Amino acid sequence: MISNPTHTNKIQTGEDYINSLRGRNLKVYLFGEMIEEPVDHPIIRPSINALAKTYDLAIAAPELASVISPFTGERVSRFLHVCTDAKDLVLQNKMQRKLGQLTGTCFQRCVGMDAFNSLYSVTFEMDEKYNTSYHQRFKDFLTKMHRSNFVIGGAMTDVKGDRSLAPHQQADQDMFLRITKRTDEGVYVTGAKAHQTGCINSHWMVVMPTMRLGENDKDFAIVGAVPVDAEGITYIYGRQSCDTRAMEGGTIDQGNAKYGGQEAMVIFEDVFIPTENIFMDGEYDFAAMLVERFTAYHRRSYVCKSGVGDVLIGAAASIAEMNGVPKVSHIKDKLVEMTHLNETVYATGIAASHQGYATESGAFICDSMLSNVCKHHVTKMPYEIGRLAQDLAGGLVATLPSEKDLNHPKIGKLLKKYLKGKADVPTEDRMRMLRLIENMTLGRNAVGYLTESMHGAGSPQAQRIQIGRAMQLEYKKRLAKIIAGVVEEEKKDLVVEELSGYFERVFKI
Ligand code: SF4
Ligand code: FE
């Protein structure tokens, strides 16, 4: 199915990875045109560079960004690893923070990682209930992925149509990805997945239901893997704020010329999934479990934003220095505030991983309460960090003339003179730093740093629902009533074994 012959080789370096993406049969539309080779498109390339960094980091820091595959015995990306202890979960977060620091954007590889970690345990439990063989099939698929060290994308978010209706109630049944035809060899699916991070930069894609399903939604309860260039798939590229700056030439105005994120809409028109790549087919009662497990992993994967935040804090501190005011007390205090917010995101994410626990399959999963708290912080704190960065940058962040003006034989000299900050700092450097802050708070990478922080892995209300479900108010009321003397203290009230849910993990020694 995959057209590029290099796919049969194991991908090791970022360069191998970039080459593996060439010459595929992808149907990608951008600005109303089909793109001949996405790898060479100036708007798409920064997103590929960001993902390539995950391979380069695995070589530069193998303990951090790679593992020995239990399936092949060879070193593969940590993004392909099924976590078998809390340390594995923690190391995912450390790798994510590092990659955020190195790229200043979304490196797109966590959705797949979190999807197959969830699928590993969900297929195991489905088999237990229904005597199916999804788990072994899924392990065989993972083995294949490990052999080539591929990028797997996870495609969950359906376009959803009328939000008040279940999939089977929609006027247009294609609002949720569904099975349209069955043969002895497999199934055909039709529908669309929205906001698909890194989909064009992946080798394979795993489609999954997006929410809890009922008995009438059986045809929507489909999980399966397809190569991204499978027959019947069309990608429509999501444009980003200031994206066409990449087509103007030059590197200053882009702010971060090398790295960017990627989201696209993926349309499936009767796409075939062979039986060997189907990991759920009709088990609607497991859809909610899959979504909840996925979010338990993915909402703490957003510690990636603390790595991106490190870059923005560095940019804010640098511009203060270039302006000659690094020691002014309110500026230092703002940098402290930004750091405090940034570390709060990291703290809750890494805590969710530390508090991970084993599922029946043996795969470890993150603590859902802390994971949701992490993601909920992420819907707010990067905005405040971004506000403070703009405060420190000054109005020039939004009024700066262009690179072409800077290089103009006549007015360039004037700009170099009048846009100077500290005498020993070249004006161009100051402009670059301001453009980086613009890029992360208003431009291309504000998509990743701000809006994706708001809506990725579920919008804020989705976390509040999960937090509300798990907050164990009855237990907390009992604590209050005992202390207030409303009820009498019993010895068993303090016994750790009596606890359940979140508190069971909090007090586990
Ligand atoms: Fe990974 Fe963060 Fe991008 Fe999601 S937003 S894919 S967690 S880098
Ligand atoms: Fe995301």
PDB file of C-alpha atoms and ligand atoms in Angstrom, residues 96 105-111 197 298 301-302 304-305 452, ligand 1:
ATOM      1  CA  GLN A  96       8.049  15.912  25.537  1.00  0.00           C
ATOM      2  CA  THR A 105       6.140  24.126  18.728  1.00  0.00           C
ATOM      3  CA  CYS A 106       4.055  20.955  18.504  1.00  0.00           C
ATOM      4  CA  PHE A 107       6.155  18.002  17.329  1.00  0.00           C
ATOM      5  CA  GLN A 108       2.973  16.013  16.584  1.00  0.00           C
ATOM      6  CA  ARG A 109       3.938  12.566  17.712  1.00  0.00           C
ATOM      7  CA  CYS A 110       2.126  12.136  21.026  1.00  0.00           C
ATOM      8  CA  VAL A 111      -1.388  11.445  19.755  1.00  0.00           C
ATOM      9  CA  THR A 197      -2.173  16.725  14.248  1.00  0.00           C
ATOM     10  CA  HIS A 298      -2.993  12.598  26.334  1.00  0.00           C
ATOM     11  CA  SER A 301       1.160  14.833  27.353  1.00  0.00           C
ATOM     12  CA  TYR A 302       0.453  18.555  27.264  1.00  0.00           C
ATOM     13  CA  CYS A 304       4.945  19.588  25.900  1.00  0.00           C
ATOM     14  CA  LYS A 305       3.702  23.147  26.406  1.00  0.00           C
ATOM     15  CA  GLU A 452      -4.201  23.871  20.684  1.00  0.00           C
TER      16      GLU A 452
HETATM   17 FE1  SF4 B   1       2.413  16.256  21.450  1.00  0.00          FE
HETATM   18 FE2  SF4 B   1       1.868  18.551  22.549  1.00  0.00          FE
HETATM   19 FE3  SF4 B   1       1.701  18.329  19.912  1.00  0.00          FE
HETATM   20 FE4  SF4 B   1      -0.130  17.152  21.394  1.00  0.00          FE
HETATM   21  S1  SF4 B   1       0.253  19.373  21.273  1.00  0.00           S
HETATM   22  S2  SF4 B   1       1.023  16.181  19.717  1.00  0.00           S
HETATM   23  S3  SF4 B   1       1.028  16.567  23.213  1.00  0.00           S
HETATM   24  S4  SF4 B   1       3.541  18.142  21.143  1.00  0.00           S
END
